[in-house]
């Protein structure tokens, strides 16, 4: 079953006093590309997050946002950078002596200096936050996969309908193409008869020229290959887990075949059908960009 590359999911998971909210949004992309927004306490687990998500989603641009909360409010613990504070104090006292300034260095002045109070990410509970985050990710991935599969079902119906339409149009092109050589040969005979009224043309030479014309107008091979591409398209949809790239290459072949048909078959009716077929192929190409 095919899956769309677009989807959105949100889930929460609780582990003791910790609660994690995970949100994942996916959009079309040729490859698997991640964008993460996670708290500092989970910075060491970025690769695990990508690995877990990558097992479920094979293509698309994946935006992941994770929010953590704790009843004990110890997600980010504050720490005092004492060595830096001592260095600030020493430098201020030296500056006072050099410039002959008076006054005492106040505590609030030191605390206002950069990096005196920092966030301590070395909390021993980081593993618990990761376990809770993993639980939230598992839930949200189940939801987003279901959404992507549902949209994929609708795309599958559209693909099957469009392939059936293409098959009908190619069959019609084949029928019209089969009539072209005989019609063109008859027109050529009449034209030659008008130009050469008094003497009869060489029948052997005429038959040879007519055979060459018939060969140039013959589109049977292209139509047969196009029908074969249609069957392959449906087979890939049924058997491949992530058929997007392969189907895109197949559509390129279908486009080449219909271009050849249009250039070989000098017929207004066939030309109109070729335009309609190209339009259907282009619509398929646009839809293919939405699946894995």
mmCIF file of C-alpha atoms in Angstrom:
data_model
loop_
_atom_site.group_PDB
_atom_site.id
_atom_site.type_symbol
_atom_site.label_atom_id
_atom_site.label_comp_id
_atom_site.label_asym_id
_atom_site.label_seq_id
_atom_site.Cartn_x
_atom_site.Cartn_y
_atom_site.Cartn_z
ATOM 1 C CA UNK A 1 0.000 0.000 0.000
ATOM 2 C CA UNK A 2 1.398 3.374 -0.991
ATOM 3 C CA UNK A 3 1.736 6.231 1.467
ATOM 4 C CA UNK A 4 1.597 9.969 0.983
ATOM 5 C CA UNK A 5 4.568 12.065 2.081
ATOM 6 C CA UNK A 6 2.352 14.715 3.690
ATOM 7 C CA UNK A 7 0.950 14.330 7.167
ATOM 8 C CA UNK A 8 0.804 15.701 10.693
ATOM 9 C CA UNK A 9 0.752 14.021 14.080
ATOM 10 C CA UNK A 10 0.767 15.018 17.734
ATOM 11 C CA UNK A 11 1.018 12.828 20.834
ATOM 12 C CA UNK A 12 1.902 13.054 24.506
ATOM 13 C CA UNK A 13 3.495 10.486 26.770
ATOM 14 C CA UNK A 14 3.904 10.531 30.532
ATOM 15 C CA UNK A 15 6.528 8.771 32.626
ATOM 16 C CA UNK A 16 6.264 9.499 36.334
ATOM 17 C CA UNK A 17 6.550 13.261 36.823
ATOM 18 C CA UNK A 18 7.727 13.807 33.208
ATOM 19 C CA UNK A 19 5.435 14.576 30.268
ATOM 20 C CA UNK A 20 6.582 14.911 26.661
ATOM 21 C CA UNK A 21 4.653 16.427 23.748
ATOM 22 C CA UNK A 22 5.880 15.344 20.301
ATOM 23 C CA UNK A 23 4.725 16.891 17.022
ATOM 24 C CA UNK A 24 5.762 15.705 13.557
ATOM 25 C CA UNK A 25 4.903 17.384 10.269
ATOM 26 C CA UNK A 26 5.997 15.888 6.934
ATOM 27 C CA UNK A 27 5.911 17.405 3.445
ATOM 28 C CA UNK A 28 7.168 16.385 0.012
ATOM 29 C CA UNK A 29 10.885 16.004 -0.531
ATOM 30 C CA UNK A 30 13.063 13.903 -2.840
ATOM 31 C CA UNK A 31 15.017 12.503 0.101
ATOM 32 C CA UNK A 32 14.619 12.044 3.856
ATOM 33 C CA UNK A 33 15.444 15.378 5.477
ATOM 34 C CA UNK A 34 15.073 16.266 9.164
ATOM 35 C CA UNK A 35 14.430 19.510 10.979
ATOM 36 C CA UNK A 36 14.485 19.165 14.781
ATOM 37 C CA UNK A 37 13.428 21.495 17.568
ATOM 38 C CA UNK A 38 14.230 19.799 20.864
ATOM 39 C CA UNK A 39 15.108 20.938 24.412
ATOM 40 C CA UNK A 40 18.736 21.050 25.493
ATOM 41 C CA UNK A 41 18.313 18.067 27.788
ATOM 42 C CA UNK A 42 17.722 15.859 24.715
ATOM 43 C CA UNK A 43 20.638 17.231 22.679
ATOM 44 C CA UNK A 44 22.649 14.025 23.131
ATOM 45 C CA UNK A 45 19.749 11.974 21.750
ATOM 46 C CA UNK A 46 19.332 13.721 18.401
ATOM 47 C CA UNK A 47 20.721 10.752 16.441
ATOM 48 C CA UNK A 48 18.398 8.322 18.266
ATOM 49 C CA UNK A 49 15.410 10.521 17.407
ATOM 50 C CA UNK A 50 16.349 10.588 13.716
ATOM 51 C CA UNK A 51 16.950 6.843 13.686
ATOM 52 C CA UNK A 52 13.584 6.113 15.280
ATOM 53 C CA UNK A 53 11.695 8.376 12.875
ATOM 54 C CA UNK A 54 13.687 7.099 9.876
ATOM 55 C CA UNK A 55 12.504 3.533 10.518
ATOM 56 C CA UNK A 56 8.907 4.644 9.919
ATOM 57 C CA UNK A 57 9.260 7.410 7.301
ATOM 58 C CA UNK A 58 11.507 6.780 4.307
ATOM 59 C CA UNK A 59 11.034 10.029 2.314
ATOM 60 C CA UNK A 60 9.940 13.608 2.908
ATOM 61 C CA UNK A 61 10.996 16.680 4.836
ATOM 62 C CA UNK A 62 10.265 15.821 8.467
ATOM 63 C CA UNK A 63 9.808 18.630 11.005
ATOM 64 C CA UNK A 64 9.992 17.388 14.601
ATOM 65 C CA UNK A 65 9.142 19.516 17.627
ATOM 66 C CA UNK A 66 9.480 18.101 21.141
ATOM 67 C CA UNK A 67 8.452 19.817 24.367
ATOM 68 C CA UNK A 68 9.185 18.376 27.812
ATOM 69 C CA UNK A 69 7.711 19.272 31.183
ATOM 70 C CA UNK A 70 8.267 18.034 34.717
ATOM 71 C CA UNK A 71 6.328 18.531 37.931
ATOM 72 C CA UNK A 72 9.646 18.928 39.736
ATOM 73 C CA UNK A 73 10.709 21.624 37.242
ATOM 74 C CA UNK A 74 14.165 20.101 36.900
ATOM 75 C CA UNK A 75 14.250 19.906 33.146
ATOM 76 C CA UNK A 76 16.937 22.569 33.079
ATOM 77 C CA UNK A 77 18.889 23.070 36.279
ATOM 78 C CA UNK A 78 20.752 26.310 36.873
ATOM 79 C CA UNK A 79 24.386 26.406 37.938
ATOM 80 C CA UNK A 80 26.759 29.154 39.092
ATOM 81 C CA UNK A 81 29.956 29.558 37.097
ATOM 82 C CA UNK A 82 32.169 30.308 40.078
ATOM 83 C CA UNK A 83 35.554 30.407 38.271
ATOM 84 C CA UNK A 84 34.194 32.939 35.787
ATOM 85 C CA UNK A 85 32.694 35.037 38.575
ATOM 86 C CA UNK A 86 36.072 35.063 40.374
ATOM 87 C CA UNK A 87 37.810 36.150 37.180
ATOM 88 C CA UNK A 88 35.318 38.970 36.664
ATOM 89 C CA UNK A 89 35.852 40.136 40.264
ATOM 90 C CA UNK A 90 39.657 40.058 39.942
ATOM 91 C CA UNK A 91 39.596 42.031 36.681
ATOM 92 C CA UNK A 92 37.263 44.659 38.158
ATOM 93 C CA UNK A 93 39.536 45.122 41.210
ATOM 94 C CA UNK A 94 42.592 45.461 38.950
ATOM 95 C CA UNK A 95 40.778 48.078 36.869
ATOM 96 C CA UNK A 96 39.874 50.008 40.027
ATOM 97 C CA UNK A 97 43.505 50.101 41.149
ATOM 98 C CA UNK A 98 44.844 51.170 37.754
ATOM 99 C CA UNK A 99 42.282 53.948 37.330
ATOM 100 C CA UNK A 100 42.155 54.931 40.986
ATOM 101 C CA UNK A 101 38.460 54.237 41.303
ATOM 102 C CA UNK A 102 36.674 53.683 44.596
ATOM 103 C CA UNK A 103 33.650 51.652 45.508
ATOM 104 C CA UNK A 104 32.738 48.057 46.184
ATOM 105 C CA UNK A 105 31.831 45.396 43.617
ATOM 106 C CA UNK A 106 28.201 44.506 44.247
ATOM 107 C CA UNK A 107 26.732 41.010 43.909
ATOM 108 C CA UNK A 108 23.987 42.170 41.550
ATOM 109 C CA UNK A 109 26.673 43.633 39.287
ATOM 110 C CA UNK A 110 28.464 40.311 39.065
ATOM 111 C CA UNK A 111 25.248 38.375 38.430
ATOM 112 C CA UNK A 112 24.386 40.673 35.532
ATOM 113 C CA UNK A 113 27.595 39.786 33.697
ATOM 114 C CA UNK A 114 27.377 37.203 30.861
ATOM 115 C CA UNK A 115 27.498 33.480 31.640
ATOM 116 C CA UNK A 116 27.671 33.799 35.422
ATOM 117 C CA UNK A 117 24.454 31.769 35.749
ATOM 118 C CA UNK A 118 24.248 28.954 33.211
ATOM 119 C CA UNK A 119 22.003 26.019 32.454
ATOM 120 C CA UNK A 120 23.361 22.699 33.685
ATOM 121 C CA UNK A 121 22.499 20.048 31.099
ATOM 122 C CA UNK A 122 24.295 17.280 32.931
ATOM 123 C CA UNK A 123 21.228 16.157 34.836
ATOM 124 C CA UNK A 124 21.296 12.484 35.812
ATOM 125 C CA UNK A 125 17.667 12.176 34.689
ATOM 126 C CA UNK A 126 18.384 12.785 30.977
ATOM 127 C CA UNK A 127 17.846 9.087 30.278
ATOM 128 C CA UNK A 128 14.356 9.254 31.807
ATOM 129 C CA UNK A 129 13.484 12.184 29.576
ATOM 130 C CA UNK A 130 14.661 10.228 26.543
ATOM 131 C CA UNK A 131 12.583 7.189 27.509
ATOM 132 C CA UNK A 132 9.500 9.376 27.819
ATOM 133 C CA UNK A 133 10.315 11.107 24.524
ATOM 134 C CA UNK A 134 10.658 7.765 22.765
ATOM 135 C CA UNK A 135 7.211 6.766 24.002
ATOM 136 C CA UNK A 136 5.722 9.988 22.618
ATOM 137 C CA UNK A 137 7.491 9.516 19.282
ATOM 138 C CA UNK A 138 6.187 5.966 18.895
ATOM 139 C CA UNK A 139 2.640 7.216 19.417
ATOM 140 C CA UNK A 140 2.928 10.153 17.037
ATOM 141 C CA UNK A 141 4.557 8.009 14.337
ATOM 142 C CA UNK A 142 1.651 5.579 14.476
ATOM 143 C CA UNK A 143 -0.760 8.466 13.951
ATOM 144 C CA UNK A 144 1.140 10.101 11.110
ATOM 145 C CA UNK A 145 1.624 6.761 9.331
ATOM 146 C CA UNK A 146 -2.114 6.158 9.472
ATOM 147 C CA UNK A 147 -2.792 9.617 8.010
ATOM 148 C CA UNK A 148 -0.228 9.098 5.245
ATOM 149 C CA UNK A 149 -1.708 5.683 4.386
ATOM 150 C CA UNK A 150 -5.234 7.106 4.201
ATOM 151 C CA UNK A 151 -4.111 9.813 1.806
ATOM 152 C CA UNK A 152 -2.154 7.167 -0.092
ATOM 153 C CA UNK A 153 -5.364 5.167 -0.614
ATOM 154 C CA UNK A 154 -6.982 8.168 -2.257
ATOM 155 C CA UNK A 155 -3.929 8.682 -4.462
ATOM 156 C CA UNK A 156 -3.998 5.012 -5.444
ATOM 157 C CA UNK A 157 -7.584 5.306 -6.665
ATOM 158 C CA UNK A 158 -6.620 8.339 -8.718
ATOM 159 C CA UNK A 159 -3.608 6.523 -10.209
ATOM 160 C CA UNK A 160 -5.655 3.479 -11.212
ATOM 161 C CA UNK A 161 -8.300 5.674 -12.847
ATOM 162 C CA UNK A 162 -5.729 7.706 -14.787
ATOM 163 C CA UNK A 163 -3.879 4.598 -15.996
ATOM 164 C CA UNK A 164 -7.172 3.170 -17.250
ATOM 165 C CA UNK A 165 -7.803 6.449 -19.086
ATOM 166 C CA UNK A 166 -4.325 6.312 -20.636
ATOM 167 C CA UNK A 167 -4.864 2.704 -21.703
ATOM 168 C CA UNK A 168 -8.111 3.650 -23.467
ATOM 169 C CA UNK A 169 -6.495 6.593 -25.237
ATOM 170 C CA UNK A 170 -3.503 4.557 -26.391
ATOM 171 C CA UNK A 171 -5.846 1.870 -27.706
ATOM 172 C CA UNK A 172 -7.654 4.547 -29.705
ATOM 173 C CA UNK A 173 -4.322 5.905 -30.980
ATOM 174 C CA UNK A 174 -3.333 2.389 -32.038
ATOM 175 C CA UNK A 175 -6.591 1.943 -33.951
ATOM 176 C CA UNK A 176 -6.168 5.265 -35.743
ATOM 177 C CA UNK A 177 -2.519 4.544 -36.404
ATOM 178 C CA UNK A 178 -3.358 1.239 -38.058
ATOM 179 C CA UNK A 179 -5.449 3.114 -40.616
ATOM 180 C CA UNK A 180 -2.787 5.706 -41.434
ATOM 181 C CA UNK A 181 -0.425 3.733 -43.719
ATOM 182 C CA UNK A 182 -3.214 2.564 -46.045
ATOM 183 C CA UNK A 183 -4.726 6.059 -46.199
ATOM 184 C CA UNK A 184 -1.369 7.699 -46.871
ATOM 185 C CA UNK A 185 -0.491 5.144 -49.559
ATOM 186 C CA UNK A 186 -3.818 5.739 -51.308
ATOM 187 C CA UNK A 187 -3.239 9.486 -51.232
ATOM 188 C CA UNK A 188 0.224 8.976 -52.699
ATOM 189 C CA UNK A 189 -1.144 6.773 -55.489
ATOM 190 C CA UNK A 190 -3.720 9.399 -56.403
ATOM 191 C CA UNK A 191 -1.126 12.151 -56.390
ATOM 192 C CA UNK A 192 1.221 10.177 -58.609
ATOM 193 C CA UNK A 193 -1.639 9.350 -60.937
ATOM 194 C CA UNK A 194 -2.394 13.052 -61.304
ATOM 195 C CA UNK A 195 1.244 13.934 -61.971
ATOM 196 C CA UNK A 196 1.899 11.055 -64.379
ATOM 197 C CA UNK A 197 -1.180 10.828 -66.552
ATOM 198 C CA UNK A 198 0.290 9.491 -69.786
ATOM 199 C CA UNK A 199 2.763 6.847 -68.530
ATOM 200 C CA UNK A 200 2.384 4.258 -65.824
ATOM 201 C CA UNK A 201 4.863 4.511 -62.911
ATOM 202 C CA UNK A 202 7.179 1.674 -62.026
ATOM 203 C CA UNK A 203 5.005 -0.473 -59.748
ATOM 204 C CA UNK A 204 8.020 -2.047 -58.050
ATOM 205 C CA UNK A 205 9.528 1.336 -57.223
ATOM 206 C CA UNK A 206 6.137 2.602 -56.116
ATOM 207 C CA UNK A 207 5.595 -0.332 -53.787
ATOM 208 C CA UNK A 208 9.058 0.186 -52.303
ATOM 209 C CA UNK A 209 8.373 3.875 -51.605
ATOM 210 C CA UNK A 210 4.987 3.063 -50.144
ATOM 211 C CA UNK A 211 6.581 0.481 -47.849
ATOM 212 C CA UNK A 212 9.024 3.094 -46.563
ATOM 213 C CA UNK A 213 6.174 5.501 -45.880
ATOM 214 C CA UNK A 214 4.224 2.792 -44.076
ATOM 215 C CA UNK A 215 7.255 2.019 -41.896
ATOM 216 C CA UNK A 216 7.717 5.686 -40.958
ATOM 217 C CA UNK A 217 4.054 5.978 -40.009
ATOM 218 C CA UNK A 218 3.875 2.730 -38.019
ATOM 219 C CA UNK A 219 3.375 3.405 -34.283
ATOM 220 C CA UNK A 220 2.497 -0.154 -33.279
ATOM 221 C CA UNK A 221 5.731 -0.688 -31.340
ATOM 222 C CA UNK A 222 5.329 2.544 -29.368
ATOM 223 C CA UNK A 223 1.712 1.747 -28.483
ATOM 224 C CA UNK A 224 2.636 -1.771 -27.333
ATOM 225 C CA UNK A 225 5.411 -0.370 -25.116
ATOM 226 C CA UNK A 226 3.056 2.237 -23.679
ATOM 227 C CA UNK A 227 0.528 -0.485 -22.749
ATOM 228 C CA UNK A 228 3.408 -2.371 -21.140
ATOM 229 C CA UNK A 229 4.381 0.723 -19.116
ATOM 230 C CA UNK A 230 0.776 1.033 -17.900
ATOM 231 C CA UNK A 231 0.836 -2.553 -16.606
ATOM 232 C CA UNK A 232 4.225 -2.002 -14.983
ATOM 233 C CA UNK A 233 2.901 1.163 -13.310
ATOM 234 C CA UNK A 234 0.042 -0.738 -11.656
ATOM 235 C CA UNK A 235 2.339 -3.627 -10.697
ATOM 236 C CA UNK A 236 4.789 -1.272 -8.983
ATOM 237 C CA UNK A 237 1.931 0.321 -7.046
ATOM 238 C CA UNK A 238 0.862 -3.105 -5.779
ATOM 239 C CA UNK A 239 4.260 -4.585 -4.947
ATOM 240 C CA UNK A 240 6.625 -1.757 -3.958
ATOM 241 C CA UNK A 241 6.636 -0.338 -0.433
ATOM 242 C CA UNK A 242 8.075 3.025 -1.523
ATOM 243 C CA UNK A 243 7.451 3.251 -5.286
ATOM 244 C CA UNK A 244 7.779 7.017 -5.801
ATOM 245 C CA UNK A 245 11.222 7.143 -7.446
ATOM 246 C CA UNK A 246 10.644 4.103 -9.668
ATOM 247 C CA UNK A 247 7.298 5.421 -10.890
ATOM 248 C CA UNK A 248 8.867 8.766 -11.699
ATOM 249 C CA UNK A 249 11.406 7.064 -13.980
ATOM 250 C CA UNK A 250 8.634 5.033 -15.615
ATOM 251 C CA UNK A 251 6.664 8.184 -16.371
ATOM 252 C CA UNK A 252 9.705 9.584 -18.156
ATOM 253 C CA UNK A 253 9.645 6.536 -20.448
ATOM 254 C CA UNK A 254 5.929 6.978 -21.073
ATOM 255 C CA UNK A 255 6.527 10.609 -22.016
ATOM 256 C CA UNK A 256 9.206 9.573 -24.533
ATOM 257 C CA UNK A 257 6.874 7.028 -26.135
ATOM 258 C CA UNK A 258 4.033 9.495 -26.594
ATOM 259 C CA UNK A 259 6.452 12.073 -28.036
ATOM 260 C CA UNK A 260 7.560 9.517 -30.626
ATOM 261 C CA UNK A 261 3.940 8.695 -31.451
ATOM 262 C CA UNK A 262 3.178 12.358 -31.990
ATOM 263 C CA UNK A 263 6.151 12.867 -34.296
ATOM 264 C CA UNK A 264 5.489 9.741 -36.411
ATOM 265 C CA UNK A 265 1.719 9.848 -36.813
ATOM 266 C CA UNK A 266 0.830 12.752 -39.091
ATOM 267 C CA UNK A 267 -2.821 12.876 -38.085
ATOM 268 C CA UNK A 268 -4.918 15.585 -36.500
ATOM 269 C CA UNK A 269 -6.969 13.046 -34.540
ATOM 270 C CA UNK A 270 -3.867 11.322 -33.213
ATOM 271 C CA UNK A 271 -2.249 14.689 -32.420
ATOM 272 C CA UNK A 272 -5.232 15.648 -30.283
ATOM 273 C CA UNK A 273 -5.050 12.337 -28.434
ATOM 274 C CA UNK A 274 -1.307 12.807 -27.918
ATOM 275 C CA UNK A 275 -1.967 16.161 -26.249
ATOM 276 C CA UNK A 276 -4.542 14.543 -23.934
ATOM 277 C CA UNK A 277 -2.150 11.697 -23.103
ATOM 278 C CA UNK A 278 0.652 14.130 -22.287
ATOM 279 C CA UNK A 279 -1.702 16.010 -20.006
ATOM 280 C CA UNK A 280 -2.588 12.808 -18.123
ATOM 281 C CA UNK A 281 1.075 11.806 -17.836
ATOM 282 C CA UNK A 282 1.946 15.235 -16.433
ATOM 283 C CA UNK A 283 -0.862 14.974 -13.865
ATOM 284 C CA UNK A 284 0.479 11.571 -12.842
ATOM 285 C CA UNK A 285 3.954 13.057 -12.508
ATOM 286 C CA UNK A 286 2.630 15.781 -10.190
ATOM 287 C CA UNK A 287 0.786 13.236 -8.041
ATOM 288 C CA UNK A 288 3.809 10.947 -7.852
ATOM 289 C CA UNK A 289 5.703 13.721 -6.064
ATOM 290 C CA UNK A 290 3.293 13.231 -3.144
ATOM 291 C CA UNK A 291 4.104 9.578 -2.384
ATOM 292 C CA UNK A 292 7.051 7.844 -0.759
#
